[in-house]
Amino acid sequence: MRDIARRSVLAAAGTAGLVLATSEVVRADGRLSGAAPAVRTEPTDHGSGKGRVRLALPAPTGPRRIGTTSVHLIDRSRRDPWTSPAAPRELMISLWYPASGSHGCRRAPWLPPAATKVYRRQVGQDLRTPMDNVGFPVTHAWQNAPVEVRRHGHPVILFSPGYNMMRAMGTALVEDLAAHGYLVVTIDHTHEASVVEFPGGRVELGRNPDRTAALRVRQEDTRFVLNELELLNAGRNPDAGGRRLPRGLRGSFDLSKTGMFGHSIGGDTAAGTMAEDRRILAGADLDGSINGIVADTGLDRPFLLMSNAGHGRYNDPSWVKFWSHLRGWRLELRLRHSGHQTFTDMSPLAQQLERALPLPPETVAALTESIGTIGADRAVAAERAYLRAFFDLHLRGRDGHLLAGPSRRYPDIEFIH
């Protein structure tokens, strides 16, 4: 199933800054006590009746407080294929990790300031609804908080977003993995992602590159990031500007236990990169077709396929071919009543926007087509549970038996045989 890449209401909803805020409180120990995500209206103009709409992502379910930091990387061995004149390939990544404390730290924004400004304008135009009265987000993570020290480091998971999407659109899933003890690395694929902000406020916009070329560049991006993680783990600082990194980052990566997942073409990226790089031990594809030679060669390591309600081996020939060549552990799951974008932050945020804003009927219809009719709380809970169970089994050797068959706790997950 292809990504939605055209500039339309549906595309904008999938990649846009569908905003979020938090409805939790901070406990005395600095951790977050999560309430269910809910729309809030905050007064902004005394006596006017106007309010500021605040949206929320579900709080992480894990026991650990989490930290995050961003790193600006430059691959001087490659030229960016979408710049003129040619320049070295630049990337922004974020690290999400268990934090040992949060004293003196601020909550990290979902998007940095310049990207937020650009995104707000794009979303308002594409949803045909003014966004001035909608508050943009903070995450559940503490900016540059010290990393929780663990003797052999934390298992590592890489995340690659869908076509034209920013790394931020996987926040609901990524934060939860970090709160359960993983060090998660999210990647923005510059000039394909709709908006990428670099240090100093420079913003690079998406250029809608050819998808075949984009997939190849994504795989090269991912392998480069893996190399840079080795430098970070050794105590070196590859940030292009030499910005200060969180305390405790050295030795915090257990790179002997590395996995990867992605949404749509990001899942395709995970499979293709695994075929080229044995450092990735397990991979998961959230609703993306499989292209390139990996569909023919397959993999000898564990791989999870999870699809929306209208996608699977029954209608995607690339999944049929790929499945037949998987020689390791394999599983196909289907999320009932879902759409292609249910696997992104769009799921909870769009449903809240529908309740909070006077969206045109055609916009609501497009959003529903994209995220399905499943409640966002049920969708996010199931996605989190099965992703974590998969990586727990194949990176940590912990079998909670959730992957053995259908569960009453998650009735929306269908096992495909």
Tab-separated table of N, CA, C and O in Angstrom, residues 125-212:
chain	number	residue	atom	x	y	z
A	125	GLN	N	-3.821	26.125	5.915
A	125	GLN	CA	-4.195	26.180	4.510
A	125	GLN	C	-4.832	24.869	4.050
A	125	GLN	O	-5.857	24.870	3.362
A	126	ASP	N	-4.232	23.764	4.433
A	126	ASP	CA	-4.679	22.477	3.906
A	126	ASP	C	-5.943	21.957	4.569
A	126	ASP	O	-6.747	21.268	3.934
A	127	LEU	N	-6.134	22.283	5.842
A	127	LEU	CA	-7.371	21.873	6.505
A	127	LEU	C	-8.483	22.897	6.318
A	127	LEU	O	-9.613	22.679	6.748
A	128	ARG	N	-8.119	24.037	5.700
A	128	ARG	CA	-9.094	25.102	5.433
A	128	ARG	C	-9.784	25.572	6.717
A	128	ARG	O	-10.971	25.840	6.738
A	129	THR	N	-9.001	25.583	7.778
A	129	THR	CA	-9.483	26.034	9.076
A	129	THR	C	-8.371	26.834	9.757
A	129	THR	O	-7.236	26.361	9.827
A	130	PRO	N	-8.648	28.026	10.246
A	130	PRO	CA	-7.609	28.793	10.945
A	130	PRO	C	-7.049	28.003	12.129
A	130	PRO	O	-7.800	27.401	12.895
A	131	MET	N	-5.728	28.018	12.269
A	131	MET	CA	-5.071	27.282	13.340
A	131	MET	C	-4.523	28.214	14.421
A	131	MET	O	-3.828	27.768	15.331
A	132	ASP	N	-4.831	29.511	14.327
A	132	ASP	CA	-4.266	30.467	15.272
A	132	ASP	C	-4.686	30.182	16.702
A	132	ASP	O	-3.986	30.554	17.648
A	133	ASN	N	-5.823	29.553	16.887
A	133	ASN	CA	-6.345	29.302	18.221
A	133	ASN	C	-6.068	27.879	18.699
A	133	ASN	O	-6.684	27.396	19.633
A	134	VAL	N	-5.132	27.211	18.034
A	134	VAL	CA	-4.758	25.848	18.411
A	134	VAL	C	-3.337	25.855	18.948
A	134	VAL	O	-2.414	26.327	18.286
A	135	GLY	N	-3.159	25.355	20.144
A	135	GLY	CA	-1.842	25.337	20.766
A	135	GLY	C	-0.989	24.193	20.258
A	135	GLY	O	-1.452	23.068	20.160
A	136	PHE	N	0.264	24.476	19.969
A	136	PHE	CA	1.199	23.434	19.541
A	136	PHE	C	1.855	22.780	20.751
A	136	PHE	O	1.808	23.308	21.856
A	137	PRO	N	2.487	21.632	20.521
A	137	PRO	CA	2.725	20.692	21.611
A	137	PRO	C	4.013	20.829	22.408
A	137	PRO	O	4.955	21.468	21.997
A	138	VAL	N	3.980	20.158	23.525
A	138	VAL	CA	5.196	19.714	24.197
A	138	VAL	C	5.103	18.191	24.254
A	138	VAL	O	4.028	17.625	24.155
A	139	THR	N	6.236	17.547	24.396
A	139	THR	CA	6.247	16.085	24.504
A	139	THR	C	6.248	15.691	25.979
A	139	THR	O	6.204	16.539	26.872
A	140	HIS	N	6.341	14.401	26.239
A	140	HIS	CA	6.446	13.902	27.609
A	140	HIS	C	7.906	13.758	28.047
A	140	HIS	O	8.174	13.255	29.134
A	141	ALA	N	8.839	14.170	27.181
A	141	ALA	CA	10.262	13.971	27.458
A	141	ALA	C	10.921	15.264	27.917
A	141	ALA	O	10.509	16.361	27.538
A	142	TRP	N	11.961	15.110	28.714
A	142	TRP	CA	12.699	16.252	29.252
A	142	TRP	C	13.922	16.514	28.367
A	142	TRP	O	14.727	15.619	28.114
A	143	GLN	N	14.042	17.773	27.917
A	143	GLN	CA	15.091	18.139	26.984
A	143	GLN	C	16.470	18.027	27.623
A	143	GLN	O	16.736	18.629	28.668
A	144	ASN	N	17.329	17.209	26.989
A	144	ASN	CA	18.733	17.047	27.410
A	144	ASN	C	18.887	16.531	28.835
A	144	ASN	O	19.903	16.789	29.485
A	145	ALA	N	17.896	15.802	29.323
A	145	ALA	CA	18.007	15.198	30.652
A	145	ALA	C	19.134	14.169	30.654
A	145	ALA	O	19.451	13.570	29.621
A	146	PRO	N	19.766	13.940	31.798
A	146	PRO	CA	20.831	12.928	31.862
A	146	PRO	C	20.289	11.532	31.587
A	146	PRO	O	19.158	11.207	31.944
A	147	VAL	N	21.105	10.721	30.941
A	147	VAL	CA	20.699	9.367	30.572
A	147	VAL	C	20.821	8.441	31.779
A	147	VAL	O	21.786	8.511	32.548
A	148	GLU	N	19.830	7.586	31.945
A	148	GLU	CA	19.872	6.584	33.010
A	148	GLU	C	21.009	5.598	32.729
A	148	GLU	O	21.073	4.980	31.667
A	149	VAL	N	21.906	5.451	33.677
A	149	VAL	CA	23.070	4.580	33.487
A	149	VAL	C	22.653	3.125	33.642
A	149	VAL	O	21.977	2.742	34.596
A	150	ARG	N	23.064	2.304	32.689
A	150	ARG	CA	22.822	0.868	32.718
A	150	ARG	C	24.117	0.190	32.325
A	150	ARG	O	24.783	0.607	31.375
A	151	ARG	N	24.473	-0.854	33.005
A	151	ARG	CA	25.809	-1.433	32.869
A	151	ARG	C	26.200	-1.709	31.418
A	151	ARG	O	27.290	-1.354	30.984
A	152	HIS	N	25.323	-2.340	30.662
A	152	HIS	CA	25.639	-2.670	29.271
A	152	HIS	C	24.901	-1.784	28.271
A	152	HIS	O	24.856	-2.078	27.081
A	153	GLY	N	24.325	-0.703	28.740
A	153	GLY	CA	23.602	0.198	27.861
A	153	GLY	C	22.175	-0.262	27.621
A	153	GLY	O	21.732	-1.305	28.117
A	154	HIS	N	21.450	0.506	26.841
A	154	HIS	CA	20.050	0.228	26.549
A	154	HIS	C	19.910	-0.330	25.139
A	154	HIS	O	20.589	0.136	24.209
A	155	PRO	N	19.029	-1.297	24.925
A	155	PRO	CA	18.768	-1.769	23.563
A	155	PRO	C	18.351	-0.594	22.684
A	155	PRO	O	17.681	0.328	23.138
A	156	VAL	N	18.732	-0.641	21.423
A	156	VAL	CA	18.555	0.484	20.506
A	156	VAL	C	17.505	0.141	19.443
A	156	VAL	O	17.523	-0.950	18.872
A	157	ILE	N	16.609	1.085	19.183
A	157	ILE	CA	15.624	0.934	18.118
A	157	ILE	C	15.641	2.186	17.256
A	157	ILE	O	15.576	3.310	17.767
A	158	LEU	N	15.726	2.002	15.944
A	158	LEU	CA	15.662	3.119	15.007
A	158	LEU	C	14.242	3.240	14.472
A	158	LEU	O	13.540	2.238	14.290
A	159	PHE	N	13.832	4.472	14.172
A	159	PHE	CA	12.510	4.731	13.605
A	159	PHE	C	12.630	5.604	12.374
A	159	PHE	O	13.291	6.649	12.390
A	160	SER	N	11.950	5.182	11.283
A	160	SER	CA	11.897	5.954	10.044
A	160	SER	C	10.432	6.233	9.720
A	160	SER	O	9.617	5.316	9.657
A	161	PRO	N	10.055	7.506	9.513
A	161	PRO	CA	8.644	7.861	9.288
A	161	PRO	C	8.206	7.594	7.858
A	161	PRO	O	9.000	7.189	7.001
A	162	GLY	N	6.920	7.854	7.589
A	162	GLY	CA	6.370	7.683	6.261
A	162	GLY	C	6.838	8.753	5.290
A	162	GLY	O	7.471	9.747	5.670
A	163	TYR	N	6.518	8.544	4.012
A	163	TYR	CA	6.909	9.474	2.953
A	163	TYR	C	6.352	10.870	3.248
A	163	TYR	O	5.175	11.028	3.589
A	164	ASN	N	7.221	11.884	3.131
A	164	ASN	CA	6.863	13.276	3.333
A	164	ASN	C	6.569	13.607	4.793
A	164	ASN	O	6.128	14.696	5.112
A	165	MET	N	6.824	12.661	5.693
A	165	MET	CA	6.529	12.889	7.108
A	165	MET	C	7.790	13.207	7.904
A	165	MET	O	8.890	12.806	7.542
A	166	MET	N	7.587	13.895	9.004
A	166	MET	CA	8.665	14.228	9.923
A	166	MET	C	8.810	13.140	10.980
A	166	MET	O	7.878	12.396	11.264
A	167	ARG	N	9.981	13.086	11.568
A	167	ARG	CA	10.234	12.089	12.603
A	167	ARG	C	9.310	12.268	13.794
A	167	ARG	O	9.028	11.322	14.526
A	168	ALA	N	8.785	13.471	13.999
A	168	ALA	CA	7.906	13.751	15.138
A	168	ALA	C	6.603	12.969	15.078
A	168	ALA	O	5.952	12.767	16.107
A	169	MET	N	6.186	12.518	13.873
A	169	MET	CA	4.896	11.861	13.752
A	169	MET	C	4.870	10.463	14.364
A	169	MET	O	3.827	9.820	14.400
A	170	GLY	N	5.974	9.981	14.876
A	170	GLY	CA	6.007	8.701	15.577
A	170	GLY	C	6.129	8.844	17.078
A	170	GLY	O	6.389	7.865	17.785
A	171	THR	N	5.903	10.047	17.599
A	171	THR	CA	6.178	10.325	19.008
A	171	THR	C	5.421	9.422	19.973
A	171	THR	O	5.979	8.950	20.971
A	172	ALA	N	4.153	9.151	19.718
A	172	ALA	CA	3.359	8.345	20.658
A	172	ALA	C	3.954	6.959	20.846
A	172	ALA	O	3.960	6.416	21.961
A	173	LEU	N	4.461	6.356	19.777
A	173	LEU	CA	5.054	5.024	19.870
A	173	LEU	C	6.470	5.091	20.431
A	173	LEU	O	6.866	4.267	21.260
A	174	VAL	N	7.230	6.078	19.982
A	174	VAL	CA	8.634	6.197	20.375
A	174	VAL	C	8.776	6.482	21.870
A	174	VAL	O	9.603	5.867	22.567
A	175	GLU	N	7.976	7.412	22.386
A	175	GLU	CA	8.066	7.736	23.806
A	175	GLU	C	7.771	6.519	24.676
A	175	GLU	O	8.401	6.320	25.720
A	176	ASP	N	6.805	5.718	24.260
A	176	ASP	CA	6.446	4.559	25.063
A	176	ASP	C	7.583	3.546	25.115
A	176	ASP	O	7.858	2.957	26.171
A	177	LEU	N	8.254	3.321	23.991
A	177	LEU	CA	9.397	2.407	23.985
A	177	LEU	C	10.506	2.919	24.902
A	177	LEU	O	11.117	2.148	25.653
A	178	ALA	N	10.764	4.228	24.866
A	178	ALA	CA	11.798	4.800	25.736
A	178	ALA	C	11.425	4.638	27.204
A	178	ALA	O	12.288	4.366	28.055
A	179	ALA	N	10.138	4.806	27.518
A	179	ALA	CA	9.693	4.671	28.907
A	179	ALA	C	9.786	3.239	29.397
A	179	ALA	O	9.749	2.981	30.602
A	180	HIS	N	9.938	2.292	28.484
A	180	HIS	CA	10.126	0.882	28.847
A	180	HIS	C	11.582	0.453	28.706
A	180	HIS	O	11.873	-0.740	28.693
A	181	GLY	N	12.492	1.414	28.599
A	181	GLY	CA	13.905	1.077	28.688
A	181	GLY	C	14.678	1.012	27.393
A	181	GLY	O	15.850	0.609	27.393
A	182	TYR	N	14.082	1.399	26.276
A	182	TYR	CA	14.793	1.401	25.003
A	182	TYR	C	15.369	2.785	24.712
A	182	TYR	O	14.821	3.804	25.134
A	183	LEU	N	16.458	2.811	23.961
A	183	LEU	CA	17.011	4.050	23.444
A	183	LEU	C	16.587	4.113	21.968
A	183	LEU	O	17.043	3.308	21.160
A	184	VAL	N	15.693	5.027	21.666
A	184	VAL	CA	15.100	5.083	20.336
A	184	VAL	C	15.680	6.264	19.561
A	184	VAL	O	15.789	7.380	20.090
A	185	VAL	N	16.030	6.015	18.303
A	185	VAL	CA	16.628	7.022	17.434
A	185	VAL	C	15.672	7.292	16.277
A	185	VAL	O	15.370	6.389	15.496
A	186	THR	N	15.165	8.522	16.173
A	186	THR	CA	14.245	8.880	15.096
A	186	THR	C	14.986	9.724	14.057
A	186	THR	O	15.814	10.568	14.411
A	187	ILE	N	14.673	9.488	12.791
A	187	ILE	CA	15.439	10.077	11.688
A	187	ILE	C	14.531	10.929	10.805
A	187	ILE	O	13.483	10.472	10.353
A	188	ASP	N	14.948	12.165	10.543
A	188	ASP	CA	14.318	12.985	9.520
A	188	ASP	C	15.108	12.829	8.231
A	188	ASP	O	16.333	13.057	8.213
A	189	HIS	N	14.432	12.460	7.152
A	189	HIS	CA	15.087	12.310	5.853
A	189	HIS	C	14.932	13.630	5.091
A	189	HIS	O	13.911	13.896	4.464
A	190	THR	N	15.963	14.456	5.173
A	190	THR	CA	15.924	15.830	4.696
A	190	THR	C	15.543	15.920	3.216
A	190	THR	O	15.992	15.119	2.402
A	191	HIS	N	14.713	16.913	2.903
A	191	HIS	CA	14.185	17.223	1.572
A	191	HIS	C	13.143	16.223	1.100
A	191	HIS	O	12.576	16.389	0.022
A	192	GLU	N	12.900	15.192	1.896
A	192	GLU	CA	11.717	14.363	1.691
A	192	GLU	C	10.698	14.678	2.784
A	192	GLU	O	9.507	14.844	2.513
A	193	ALA	N	11.160	14.767	4.031
A	193	ALA	CA	10.294	15.194	5.126
A	193	ALA	C	9.732	16.577	4.817
A	193	ALA	O	10.400	17.419	4.221
A	194	SER	N	8.486	16.807	5.219
A	194	SER	CA	7.822	18.066	4.861
A	194	SER	C	8.536	19.287	5.427
A	194	SER	O	8.627	20.317	4.766
A	195	VAL	N	9.040	19.181	6.661
A	195	VAL	CA	9.761	20.288	7.302
A	195	VAL	C	10.855	19.700	8.182
A	195	VAL	O	10.588	18.788	8.969
A	196	VAL	N	12.049	20.207	8.056
A	196	VAL	CA	13.150	19.845	8.963
A	196	VAL	C	13.823	21.127	9.417
A	196	VAL	O	14.258	21.935	8.584
A	197	GLU	N	13.905	21.315	10.724
A	197	GLU	CA	14.600	22.485	11.256
A	197	GLU	C	15.980	22.091	11.750
A	197	GLU	O	16.129	21.139	12.529
A	198	PHE	N	16.989	22.845	11.335
A	198	PHE	CA	18.362	22.643	11.768
A	198	PHE	C	18.724	23.712	12.811
A	198	PHE	O	18.031	24.727	12.936
A	199	PRO	N	19.764	23.495	13.578
A	199	PRO	CA	20.171	24.475	14.587
A	199	PRO	C	20.339	25.864	13.972
A	199	PRO	O	20.826	26.013	12.851
A	200	GLY	N	19.905	26.864	14.728
A	200	GLY	CA	19.959	28.231	14.238
A	200	GLY	C	18.691	28.679	13.543
A	200	GLY	O	18.575	29.824	13.114
A	201	GLY	N	17.716	27.744	13.421
A	201	GLY	CA	16.434	28.106	12.837
A	201	GLY	C	16.328	27.918	11.338
A	201	GLY	O	15.309	28.284	10.741
A	202	ARG	N	17.352	27.348	10.704
A	202	ARG	CA	17.259	27.081	9.263
A	202	ARG	C	16.258	25.960	9.018
A	202	ARG	O	16.321	24.911	9.665
A	203	VAL	N	15.342	26.169	8.080
A	203	VAL	CA	14.308	25.193	7.772
A	203	VAL	C	14.475	24.702	6.341
A	203	VAL	O	14.627	25.501	5.411
A	204	GLU	N	14.456	23.399	6.166
A	204	GLU	CA	14.472	22.786	4.838
A	204	GLU	C	13.122	22.116	4.607
A	204	GLU	O	12.665	21.319	5.431
A	205	LEU	N	12.503	22.432	3.474
A	205	LEU	CA	11.186	21.905	3.152
A	205	LEU	C	11.286	20.675	2.259
A	205	LEU	O	12.302	20.443	1.595
A	206	GLY	N	10.219	19.886	2.250
A	206	GLY	CA	10.168	18.715	1.403
A	206	GLY	C	10.080	19.078	-0.068
A	206	GLY	O	9.492	20.100	-0.436
A	207	ARG	N	10.661	18.216	-0.922
A	207	ARG	CA	10.693	18.480	-2.361
A	207	ARG	C	10.030	17.355	-3.154
A	207	ARG	O	10.209	17.269	-4.368
A	208	ASN	N	9.309	16.467	-2.459
A	208	ASN	CA	8.586	15.380	-3.102
A	208	ASN	C	9.457	14.602	-4.092
A	208	ASN	O	9.126	14.484	-5.276
A	209	PRO	N	10.574	14.048	-3.629
A	209	PRO	CA	11.462	13.333	-4.550
A	209	PRO	C	10.841	12.029	-5.036
A	209	PRO	O	9.881	11.518	-4.452
A	210	ASP	N	11.398	11.510	-6.096
A	210	ASP	CA	10.989	10.202	-6.608
A	210	ASP	C	11.098	9.156	-5.507
A	210	ASP	O	12.092	9.101	-4.777
A	211	ARG	N	10.073	8.313	-5.396
A	211	ARG	CA	10.007	7.381	-4.267
A	211	ARG	C	11.096	6.308	-4.323
A	211	ARG	O	11.622	5.898	-3.282
A	212	THR	N	11.435	5.864	-5.507
A	212	THR	CA	12.498	4.853	-5.613
A	212	THR	C	13.827	5.436	-5.151
A	212	THR	O	14.578	4.798	-4.396
